[in-house]
Coordinates of C-alpha atoms and ligand atoms in Angstrom, one line a residue:
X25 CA -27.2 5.4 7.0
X26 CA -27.6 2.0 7.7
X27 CA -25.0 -0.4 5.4
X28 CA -26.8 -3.9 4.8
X29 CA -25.3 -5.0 1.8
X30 CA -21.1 -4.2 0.3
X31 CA -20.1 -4.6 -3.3
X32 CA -16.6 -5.3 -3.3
X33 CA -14.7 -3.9 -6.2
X34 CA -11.7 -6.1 -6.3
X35 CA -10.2 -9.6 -6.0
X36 CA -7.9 -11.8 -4.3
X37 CA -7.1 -11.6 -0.9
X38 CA -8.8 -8.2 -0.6
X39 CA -11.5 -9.3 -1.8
X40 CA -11.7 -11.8 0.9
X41 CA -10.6 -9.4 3.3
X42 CA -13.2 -7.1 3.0
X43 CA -16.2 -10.0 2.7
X44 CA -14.7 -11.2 6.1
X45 CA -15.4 -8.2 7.8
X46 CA -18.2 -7.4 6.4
X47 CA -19.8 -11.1 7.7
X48 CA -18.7 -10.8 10.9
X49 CA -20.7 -7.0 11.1
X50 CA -24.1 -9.2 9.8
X51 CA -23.2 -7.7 6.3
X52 CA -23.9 -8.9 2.9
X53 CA -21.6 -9.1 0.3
X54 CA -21.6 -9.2 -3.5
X55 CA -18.6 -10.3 -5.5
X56 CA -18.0 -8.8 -8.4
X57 CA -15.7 -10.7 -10.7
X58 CA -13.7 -11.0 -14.7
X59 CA -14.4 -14.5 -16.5
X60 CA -10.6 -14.9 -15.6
X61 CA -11.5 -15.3 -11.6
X62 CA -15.1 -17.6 -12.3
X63 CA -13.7 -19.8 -9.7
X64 CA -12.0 -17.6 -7.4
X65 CA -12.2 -17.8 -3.5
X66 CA -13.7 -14.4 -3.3
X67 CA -16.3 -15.6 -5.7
X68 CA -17.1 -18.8 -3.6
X69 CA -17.6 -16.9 -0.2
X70 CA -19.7 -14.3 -1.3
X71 CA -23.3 -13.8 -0.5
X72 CA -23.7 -12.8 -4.7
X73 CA -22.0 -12.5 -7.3
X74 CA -21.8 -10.8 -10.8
X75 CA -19.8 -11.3 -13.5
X76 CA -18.6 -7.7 -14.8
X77 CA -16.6 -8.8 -18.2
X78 CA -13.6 -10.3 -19.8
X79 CA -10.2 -10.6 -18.0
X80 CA -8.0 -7.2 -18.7
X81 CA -8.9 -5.7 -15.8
X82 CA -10.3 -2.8 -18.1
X83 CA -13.2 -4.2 -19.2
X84 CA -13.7 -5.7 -16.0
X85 CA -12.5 -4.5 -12.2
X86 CA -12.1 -1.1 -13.9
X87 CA -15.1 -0.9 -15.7
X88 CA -17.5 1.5 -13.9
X89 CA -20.7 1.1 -15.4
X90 CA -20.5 -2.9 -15.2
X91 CA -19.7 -2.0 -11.2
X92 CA -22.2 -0.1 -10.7
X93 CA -24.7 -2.1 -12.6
X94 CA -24.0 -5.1 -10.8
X95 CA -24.4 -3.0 -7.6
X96 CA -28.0 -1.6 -8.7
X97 CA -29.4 -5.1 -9.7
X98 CA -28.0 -6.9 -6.4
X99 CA -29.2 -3.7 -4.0
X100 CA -26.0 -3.3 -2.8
X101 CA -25.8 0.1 -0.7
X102 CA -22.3 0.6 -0.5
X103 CA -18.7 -0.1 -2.6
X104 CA -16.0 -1.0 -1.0
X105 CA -12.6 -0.8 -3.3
X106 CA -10.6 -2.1 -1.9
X107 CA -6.7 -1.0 -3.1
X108 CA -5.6 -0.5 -6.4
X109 CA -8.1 -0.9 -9.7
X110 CA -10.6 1.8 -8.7
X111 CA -9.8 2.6 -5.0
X112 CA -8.2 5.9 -5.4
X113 CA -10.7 7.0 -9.0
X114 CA -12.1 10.3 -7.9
X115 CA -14.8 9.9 -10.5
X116 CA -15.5 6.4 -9.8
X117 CA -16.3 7.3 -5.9
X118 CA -18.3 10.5 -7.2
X119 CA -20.5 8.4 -9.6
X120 CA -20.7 5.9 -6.5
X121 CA -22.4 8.9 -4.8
X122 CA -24.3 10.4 -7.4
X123 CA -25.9 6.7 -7.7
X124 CA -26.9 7.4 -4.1
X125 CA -24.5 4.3 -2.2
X126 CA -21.8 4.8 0.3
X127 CA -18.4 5.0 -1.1
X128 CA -16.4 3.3 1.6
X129 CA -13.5 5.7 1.4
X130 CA -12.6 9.3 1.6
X131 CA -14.7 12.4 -0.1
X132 CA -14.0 12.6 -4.1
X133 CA -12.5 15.8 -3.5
X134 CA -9.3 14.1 -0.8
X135 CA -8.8 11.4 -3.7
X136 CA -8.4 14.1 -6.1
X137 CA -6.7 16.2 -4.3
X138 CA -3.9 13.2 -2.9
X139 CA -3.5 11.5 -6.2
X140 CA -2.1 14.2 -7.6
X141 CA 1.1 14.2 -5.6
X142 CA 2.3 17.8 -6.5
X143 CA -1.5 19.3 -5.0
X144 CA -0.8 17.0 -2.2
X145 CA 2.4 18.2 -1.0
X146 CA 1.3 21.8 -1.6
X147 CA -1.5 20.7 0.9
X148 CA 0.9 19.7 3.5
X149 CA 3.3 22.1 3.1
X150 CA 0.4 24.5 4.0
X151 CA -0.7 22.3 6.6
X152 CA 2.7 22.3 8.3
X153 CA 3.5 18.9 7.7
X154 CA 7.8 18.8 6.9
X155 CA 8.1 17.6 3.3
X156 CA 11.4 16.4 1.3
X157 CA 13.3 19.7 -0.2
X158 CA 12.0 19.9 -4.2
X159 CA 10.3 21.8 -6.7
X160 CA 7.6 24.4 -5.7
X161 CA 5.6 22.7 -7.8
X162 CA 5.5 21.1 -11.6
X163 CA 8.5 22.1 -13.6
X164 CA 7.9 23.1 -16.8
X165 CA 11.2 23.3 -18.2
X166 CA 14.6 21.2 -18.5
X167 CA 16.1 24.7 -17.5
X168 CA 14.2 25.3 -14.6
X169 CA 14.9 21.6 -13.6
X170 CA 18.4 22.2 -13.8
X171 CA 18.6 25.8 -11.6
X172 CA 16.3 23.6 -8.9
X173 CA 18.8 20.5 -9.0
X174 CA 22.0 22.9 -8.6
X175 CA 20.1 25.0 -5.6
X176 CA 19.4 21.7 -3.5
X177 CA 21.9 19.4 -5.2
X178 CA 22.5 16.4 -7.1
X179 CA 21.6 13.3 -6.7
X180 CA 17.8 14.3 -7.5
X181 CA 14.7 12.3 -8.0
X182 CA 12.6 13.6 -11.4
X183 CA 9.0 12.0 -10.2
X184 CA 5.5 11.9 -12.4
X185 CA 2.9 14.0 -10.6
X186 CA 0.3 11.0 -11.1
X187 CA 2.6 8.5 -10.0
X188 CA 1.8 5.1 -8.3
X189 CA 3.4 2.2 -7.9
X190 CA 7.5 3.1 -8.6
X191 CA 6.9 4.2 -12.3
X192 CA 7.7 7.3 -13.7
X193 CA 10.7 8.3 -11.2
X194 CA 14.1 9.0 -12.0
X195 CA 17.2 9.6 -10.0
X196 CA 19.9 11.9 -11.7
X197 CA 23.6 11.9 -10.1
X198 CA 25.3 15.1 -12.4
X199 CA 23.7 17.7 -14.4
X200 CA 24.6 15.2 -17.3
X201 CA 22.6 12.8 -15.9
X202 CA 19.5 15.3 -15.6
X203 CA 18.6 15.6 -19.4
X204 CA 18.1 11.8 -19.4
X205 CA 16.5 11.6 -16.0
X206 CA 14.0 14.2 -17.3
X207 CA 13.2 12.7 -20.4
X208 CA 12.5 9.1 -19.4
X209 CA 10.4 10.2 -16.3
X210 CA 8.2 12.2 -18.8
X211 CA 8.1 9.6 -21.2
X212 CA 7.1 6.8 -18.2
X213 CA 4.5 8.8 -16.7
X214 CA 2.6 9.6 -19.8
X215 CA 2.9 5.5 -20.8
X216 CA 1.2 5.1 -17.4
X217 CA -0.8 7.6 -16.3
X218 CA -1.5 9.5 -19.3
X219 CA 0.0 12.5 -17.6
X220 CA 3.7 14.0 -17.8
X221 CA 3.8 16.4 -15.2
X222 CA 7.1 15.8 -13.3
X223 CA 8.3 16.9 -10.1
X224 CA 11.9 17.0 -8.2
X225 CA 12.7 15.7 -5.0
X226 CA 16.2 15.7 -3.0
X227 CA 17.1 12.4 -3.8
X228 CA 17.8 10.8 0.4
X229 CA 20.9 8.7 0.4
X230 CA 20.0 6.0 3.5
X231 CA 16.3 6.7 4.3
X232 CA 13.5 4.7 5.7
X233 CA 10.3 4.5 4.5
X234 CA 7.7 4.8 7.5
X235 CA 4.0 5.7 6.9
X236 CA 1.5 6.5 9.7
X237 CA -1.8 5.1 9.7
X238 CA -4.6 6.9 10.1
X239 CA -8.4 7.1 10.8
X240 CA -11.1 10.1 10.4
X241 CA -15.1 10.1 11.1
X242 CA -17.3 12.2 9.3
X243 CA -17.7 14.3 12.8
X244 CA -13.7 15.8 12.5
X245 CA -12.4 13.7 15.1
X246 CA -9.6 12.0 13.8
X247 CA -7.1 9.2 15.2
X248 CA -3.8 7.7 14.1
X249 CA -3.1 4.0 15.3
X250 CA 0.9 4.2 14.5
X251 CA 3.5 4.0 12.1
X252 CA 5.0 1.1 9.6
X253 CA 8.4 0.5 8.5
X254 CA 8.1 -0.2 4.7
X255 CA 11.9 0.1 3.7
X256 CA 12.4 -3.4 2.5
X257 CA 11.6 -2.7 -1.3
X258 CA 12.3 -3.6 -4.6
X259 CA 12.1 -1.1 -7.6
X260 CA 10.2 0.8 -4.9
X261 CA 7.5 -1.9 -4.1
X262 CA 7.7 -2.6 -0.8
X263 CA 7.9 -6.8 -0.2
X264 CA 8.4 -6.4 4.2
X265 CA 6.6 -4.2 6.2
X266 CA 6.9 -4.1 10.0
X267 CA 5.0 -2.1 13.0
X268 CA 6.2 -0.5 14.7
X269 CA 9.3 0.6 13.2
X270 CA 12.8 -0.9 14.4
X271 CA 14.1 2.8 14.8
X272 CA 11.7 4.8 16.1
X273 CA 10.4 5.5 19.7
X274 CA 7.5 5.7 21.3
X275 CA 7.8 9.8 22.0
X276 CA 8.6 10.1 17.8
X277 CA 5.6 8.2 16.8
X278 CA 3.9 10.4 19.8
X279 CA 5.2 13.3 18.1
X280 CA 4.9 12.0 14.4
X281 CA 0.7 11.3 15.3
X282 CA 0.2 14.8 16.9
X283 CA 1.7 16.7 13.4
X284 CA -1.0 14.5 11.5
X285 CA -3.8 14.1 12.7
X286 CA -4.0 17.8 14.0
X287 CA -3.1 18.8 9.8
X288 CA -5.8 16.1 8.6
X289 CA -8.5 17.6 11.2
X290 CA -7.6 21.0 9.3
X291 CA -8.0 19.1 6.4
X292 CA -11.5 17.5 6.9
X293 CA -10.6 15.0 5.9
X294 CA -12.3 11.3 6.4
X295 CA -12.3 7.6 6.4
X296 CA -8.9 5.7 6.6
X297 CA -5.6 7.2 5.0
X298 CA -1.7 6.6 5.3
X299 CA 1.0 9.6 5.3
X300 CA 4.2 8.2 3.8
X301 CA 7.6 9.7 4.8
X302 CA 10.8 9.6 4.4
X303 CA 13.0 9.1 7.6
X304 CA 16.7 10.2 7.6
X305 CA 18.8 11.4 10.1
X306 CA 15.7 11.7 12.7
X307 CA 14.1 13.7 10.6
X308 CA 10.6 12.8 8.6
X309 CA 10.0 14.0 5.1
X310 CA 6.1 14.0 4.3
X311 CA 6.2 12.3 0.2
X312 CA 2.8 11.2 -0.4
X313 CA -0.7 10.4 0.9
X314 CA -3.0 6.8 -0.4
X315 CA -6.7 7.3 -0.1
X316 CA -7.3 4.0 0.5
X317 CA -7.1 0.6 3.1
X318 CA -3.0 -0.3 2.4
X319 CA -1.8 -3.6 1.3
X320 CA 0.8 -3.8 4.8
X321 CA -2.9 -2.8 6.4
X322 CA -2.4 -5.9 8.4
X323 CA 0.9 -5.3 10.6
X324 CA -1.1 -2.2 11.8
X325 CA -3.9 -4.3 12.9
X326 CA -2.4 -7.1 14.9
X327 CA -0.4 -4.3 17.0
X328 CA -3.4 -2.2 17.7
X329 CA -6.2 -5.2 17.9
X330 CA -8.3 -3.4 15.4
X331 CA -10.1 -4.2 12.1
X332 CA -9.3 -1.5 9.6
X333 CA -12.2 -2.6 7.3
X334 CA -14.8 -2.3 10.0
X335 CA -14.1 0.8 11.2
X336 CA -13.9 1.9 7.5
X337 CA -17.4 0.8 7.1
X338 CA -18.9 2.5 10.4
X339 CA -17.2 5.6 9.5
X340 CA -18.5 5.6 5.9
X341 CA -22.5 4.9 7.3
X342 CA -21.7 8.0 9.1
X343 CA -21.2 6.3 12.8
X344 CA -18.8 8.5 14.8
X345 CA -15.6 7.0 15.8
X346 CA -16.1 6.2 19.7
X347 CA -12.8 6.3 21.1
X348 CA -10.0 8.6 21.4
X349 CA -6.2 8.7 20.8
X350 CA -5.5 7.6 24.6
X351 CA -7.5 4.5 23.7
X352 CA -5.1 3.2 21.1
X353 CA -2.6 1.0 22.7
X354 CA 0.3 -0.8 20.9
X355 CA 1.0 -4.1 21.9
X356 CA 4.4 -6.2 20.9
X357 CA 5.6 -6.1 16.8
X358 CA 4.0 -7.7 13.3
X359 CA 6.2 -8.2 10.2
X360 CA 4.5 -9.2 6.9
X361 CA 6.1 -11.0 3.9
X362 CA 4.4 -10.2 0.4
X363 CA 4.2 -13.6 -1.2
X364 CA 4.1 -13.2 -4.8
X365 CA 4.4 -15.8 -7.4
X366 CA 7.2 -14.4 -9.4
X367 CA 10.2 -16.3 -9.6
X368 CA 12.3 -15.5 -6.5
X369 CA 15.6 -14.3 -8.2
X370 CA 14.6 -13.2 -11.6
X371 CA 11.0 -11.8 -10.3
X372 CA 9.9 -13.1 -13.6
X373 CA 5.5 -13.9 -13.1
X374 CA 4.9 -17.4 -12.5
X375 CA 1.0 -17.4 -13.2
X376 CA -0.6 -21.2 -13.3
X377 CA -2.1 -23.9 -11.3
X378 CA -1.0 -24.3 -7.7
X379 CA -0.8 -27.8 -7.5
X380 CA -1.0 -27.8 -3.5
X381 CA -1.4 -25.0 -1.0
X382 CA -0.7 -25.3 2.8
X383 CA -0.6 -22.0 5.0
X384 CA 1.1 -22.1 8.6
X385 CA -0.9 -21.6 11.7
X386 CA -0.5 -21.2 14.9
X387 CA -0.7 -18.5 17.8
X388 CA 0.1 -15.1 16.4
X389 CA 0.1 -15.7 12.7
X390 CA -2.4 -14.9 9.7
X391 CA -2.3 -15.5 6.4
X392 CA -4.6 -13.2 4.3
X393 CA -4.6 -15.3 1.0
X394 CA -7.2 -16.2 -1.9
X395 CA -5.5 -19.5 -2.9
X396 CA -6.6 -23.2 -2.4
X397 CA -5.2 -26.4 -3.7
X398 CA -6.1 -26.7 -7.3
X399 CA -6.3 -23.0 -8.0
X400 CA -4.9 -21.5 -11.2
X401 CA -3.6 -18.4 -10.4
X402 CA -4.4 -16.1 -13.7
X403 CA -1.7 -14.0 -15.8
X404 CA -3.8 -10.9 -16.2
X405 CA -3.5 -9.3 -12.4
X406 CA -1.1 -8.7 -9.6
X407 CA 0.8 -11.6 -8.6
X408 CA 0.9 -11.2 -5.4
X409 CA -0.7 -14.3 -4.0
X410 CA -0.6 -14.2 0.0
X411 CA 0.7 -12.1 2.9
X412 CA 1.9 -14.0 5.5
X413 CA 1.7 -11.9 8.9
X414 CA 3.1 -12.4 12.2
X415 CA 2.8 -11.3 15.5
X416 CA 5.1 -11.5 18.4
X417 CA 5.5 -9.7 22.4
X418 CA 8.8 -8.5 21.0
X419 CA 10.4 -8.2 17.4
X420 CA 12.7 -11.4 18.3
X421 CA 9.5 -13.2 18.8
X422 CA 8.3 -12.1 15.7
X423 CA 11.0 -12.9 13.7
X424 CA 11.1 -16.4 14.7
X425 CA 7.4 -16.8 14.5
X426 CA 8.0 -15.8 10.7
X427 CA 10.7 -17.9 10.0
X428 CA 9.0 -21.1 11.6
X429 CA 5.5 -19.9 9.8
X430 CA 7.4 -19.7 6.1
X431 CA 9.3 -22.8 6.8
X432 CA 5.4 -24.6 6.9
X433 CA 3.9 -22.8 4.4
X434 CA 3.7 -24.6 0.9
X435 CA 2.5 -23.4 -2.3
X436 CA 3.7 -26.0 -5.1
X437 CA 3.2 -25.8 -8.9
X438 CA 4.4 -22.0 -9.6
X439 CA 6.9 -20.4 -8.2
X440 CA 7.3 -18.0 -5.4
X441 CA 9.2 -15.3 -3.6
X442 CA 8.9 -17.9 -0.6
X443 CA 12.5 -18.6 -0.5
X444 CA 13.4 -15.2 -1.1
X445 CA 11.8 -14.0 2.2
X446 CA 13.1 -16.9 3.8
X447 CA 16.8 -15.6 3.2
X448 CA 16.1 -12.1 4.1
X449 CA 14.5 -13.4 7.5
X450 CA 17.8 -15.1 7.9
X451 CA 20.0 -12.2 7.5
X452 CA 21.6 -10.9 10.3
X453 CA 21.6 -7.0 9.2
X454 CA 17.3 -8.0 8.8
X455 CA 17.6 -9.0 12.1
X456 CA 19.5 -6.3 13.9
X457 CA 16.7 -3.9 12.2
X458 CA 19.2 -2.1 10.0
X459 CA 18.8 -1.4 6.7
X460 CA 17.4 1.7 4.6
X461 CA 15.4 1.8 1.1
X462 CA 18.5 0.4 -0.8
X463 CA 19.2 -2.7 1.2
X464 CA 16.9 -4.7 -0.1
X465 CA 18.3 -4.4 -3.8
X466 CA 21.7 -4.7 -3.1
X467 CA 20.8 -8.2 -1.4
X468 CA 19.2 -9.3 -3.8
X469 CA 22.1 -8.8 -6.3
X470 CA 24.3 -10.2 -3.0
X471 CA 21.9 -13.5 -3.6
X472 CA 21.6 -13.8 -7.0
X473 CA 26.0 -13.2 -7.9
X474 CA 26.2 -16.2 -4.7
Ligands
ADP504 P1 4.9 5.6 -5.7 O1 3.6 6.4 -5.5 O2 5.2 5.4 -7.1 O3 5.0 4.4 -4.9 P2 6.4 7.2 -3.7 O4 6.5 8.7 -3.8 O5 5.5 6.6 -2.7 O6 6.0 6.6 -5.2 O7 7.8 6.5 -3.5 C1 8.0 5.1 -3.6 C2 9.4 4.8 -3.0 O8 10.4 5.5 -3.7 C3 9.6 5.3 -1.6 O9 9.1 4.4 -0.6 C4 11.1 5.4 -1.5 O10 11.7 4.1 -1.3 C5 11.5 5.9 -2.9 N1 11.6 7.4 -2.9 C6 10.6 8.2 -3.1 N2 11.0 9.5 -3.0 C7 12.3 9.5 -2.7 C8 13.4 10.4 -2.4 N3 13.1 11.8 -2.5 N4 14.6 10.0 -2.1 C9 14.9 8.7 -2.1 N5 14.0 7.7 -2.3 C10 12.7 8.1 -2.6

């Protein structure tokens, strides 16, 4: 099919992101936007737009009918989600296709089939991708919880089945500690997701978090373009991401990309995806798959010269992909900083007008931002505000390219997690490229007792 015209589901910098690819394909875009965001960038650069509803993001970026109205009367012939709100909805990307667009993602049936995390891992487990040692499957019971814990061992991770974004995932030290751990992960994941099924994971002492990018036509050819190092996190959100990552070689991510894209081949599966793993000891644990472009998209992008969102949009008009694994080379080392405005040692939101916004330039850096000078940054949504994203021959380069880049950049009149990045930039450990999933918490405490 020919794509002529994108409705993009979402706001903020991804908003942006996708309307800037989609301009430079001779693409038309419509904006699709909450009362809250009347005079946001995304809003401004867009072809169209529509106004969808009030500001909770319920009546308005996740309210189907209103997107898919404001697609019909703007002759938009494909949605693009974005991440988050309604980028991995298995019914929202089925009623996309019922309505006869392009859902610029993978099939309904992947989404599904991914976002439950227990399916998923079944899936790889059968595809012969390694996973972390757990539960066969849901548990049912407090009992059969404890006989799993005491056959793999404590410390444990209790974790929803529906689970996104760090919430509804407990770690239990003793078999005293399980009962509790059980109880509050059920508890959290029906809150959020409206779903209790728990599962249990080993819980990995010093891991990494890397994640392999990866890309598949509708013709089963299928390519990965790398891995990310997403270990810097905070109550599991990740706030650093790097490519490639400071541990690995280029024979494991050889090795890594072979395993994957031969299982997701098997798989059928289609459009751009990221495999998240565990890494401890040299070894990879597979932990869950997002159906959907990634927030740390960009690190991946400036190593491999690639736009993501374009190839996500040939792919979903049915174009094949046109190159092969050989032809994706990796060139020198990104880092990107999640700018949020929270306050930088109490993460408390900082919502309100920025009073003056500057963004650093200069070879090898981009900022992927929706914020101007006089922009009031509402309370109802994420607060992440800009990524800041450098590129460098070597990871020294990079590094100092970042901390020259966040030494310019100025957002004034809310607060940030600017300093905070500029300290962990600073950090020798940072800078040798050691740390795990933990270090990032413990200096933070490190900061905030100093
Ligand atoms: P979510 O979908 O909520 O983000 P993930 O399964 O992706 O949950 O896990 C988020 C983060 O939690 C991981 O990046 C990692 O830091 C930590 N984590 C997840 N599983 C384990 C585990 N088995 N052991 C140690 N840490 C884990």
């Amino acid at each position: 099919m020919n794509i002529r015209k994108v409705l993009i589901a979402n706001r903020g910098e991804i908003a942006l992101r996708v309307h800037r690819a989609c301009q430079e394909m001779g693409i038309q875009t419509v904006a699709v936007h909450s009362t809250a965001d009347n005079t946001a960038m995304h809003v401004r650069l867009a072809d169209e737009s529509v106004c969808i509803g009030p500001p909770p993001a319920r009546e308005s970026y996740l309210n189907m009918a209103a997107i898919l109205s404001a697609a019909a009367i703007t002759g938009a012939d494909a949605i693009h989600p974005g991440y988050g709100f309604l980028s991995e909805n298995a019914s929202f990307a089925e009623m996309v296709e019922a309505h006869g667009l392009a859902f610029i993602g993978p099939t309904p049936d992947h989404i599904r089939m991914m976002g439950d995390k227990i399916a998923a891992k079944d899936a790889m487990r059968r595809l012969g991708v390694p996973l972390v040692p757990g539960s066969p499957g849901a548990l049912e019971t407090l009992e059969e919880a404890k006989a799993i814990a005491d056959e793999i061992k404590y410390p444990v991770l209790i974790k929803a089945a529906a689970g996104g974004g760090g919430r509804g995932m407990k770690v239990a030290r003793s078999a005293d500690e399980l009962e509790e751990a059980w109880r509050v992960a059920r508890t959290e994941a029906k809150a959020a997701f409206g779903d209790d099924s728990v599962y249990m994971e080993k819980y990995l002492d010093r891991p990494r978090h890397i994640e392999l990018q990866v890309l598949a036509d509708a013709h089963g050819n299928v390519v990965h373009f790398g891995e990310r190092d997403c270990s810097l996190q905070r109550r599991h959100q990740k706030l650093v991401e790097e490519a490639g990552s400071p541990v690995l070689t280029a024979a494991d991510r050889d090795a890594l990309g072979a395993n994957v894209t031969r299982a997701l081949k098997e798989l059928g599966y289609r459009n751009a995806g990221t495999l998240e793993f565990l890494w401890q000891d040299g070894q990879f644990a597979f932990i869950e798959m997002n159906t959907r472009l990634q927030v740390e998209h960009p690190v991946t992008e400036m190593v491999c010269g690639v736009d993501l969102v374009k190839e996500q949009i040939r792919v979903a008009a049915g174009q094949p992909l046109g190159y092969r694994q050989e032809d994706i080379r990796f060139s020198g080392h990104a880092i990107e900083c999640r700018i949020t405005a929270e306050d930088p040692e109490t993460f408390a939101p900082s919502p309100g007008r920025v009073d003056m916004y500057h963004a650093p330039g200069g070879l090898g850096v981009r900022v992927d931002s929706a914020l101007y000078s006089g922009y009031v940054v509402p309370p109802h949504y994420d607060s992440l505000v800009a990524k800041l994203v450098v590129h460098g021959a070597t990871r020294a380069e990079a590094i100092a390219r970042l901390r020259r880049s966040l030494a310019e950049m100025v957002v004034s009149g809310i607060r940030t997690t600017l300093p905070l990045h500029q300290h962990i930039v600073a950090d020798p450990e940072f800078q040798a490229g050691d740390y795990t999933i933990h270090w990032l918490e413990r200096f933070v405490s490190r900061m905030r007792e100093n």
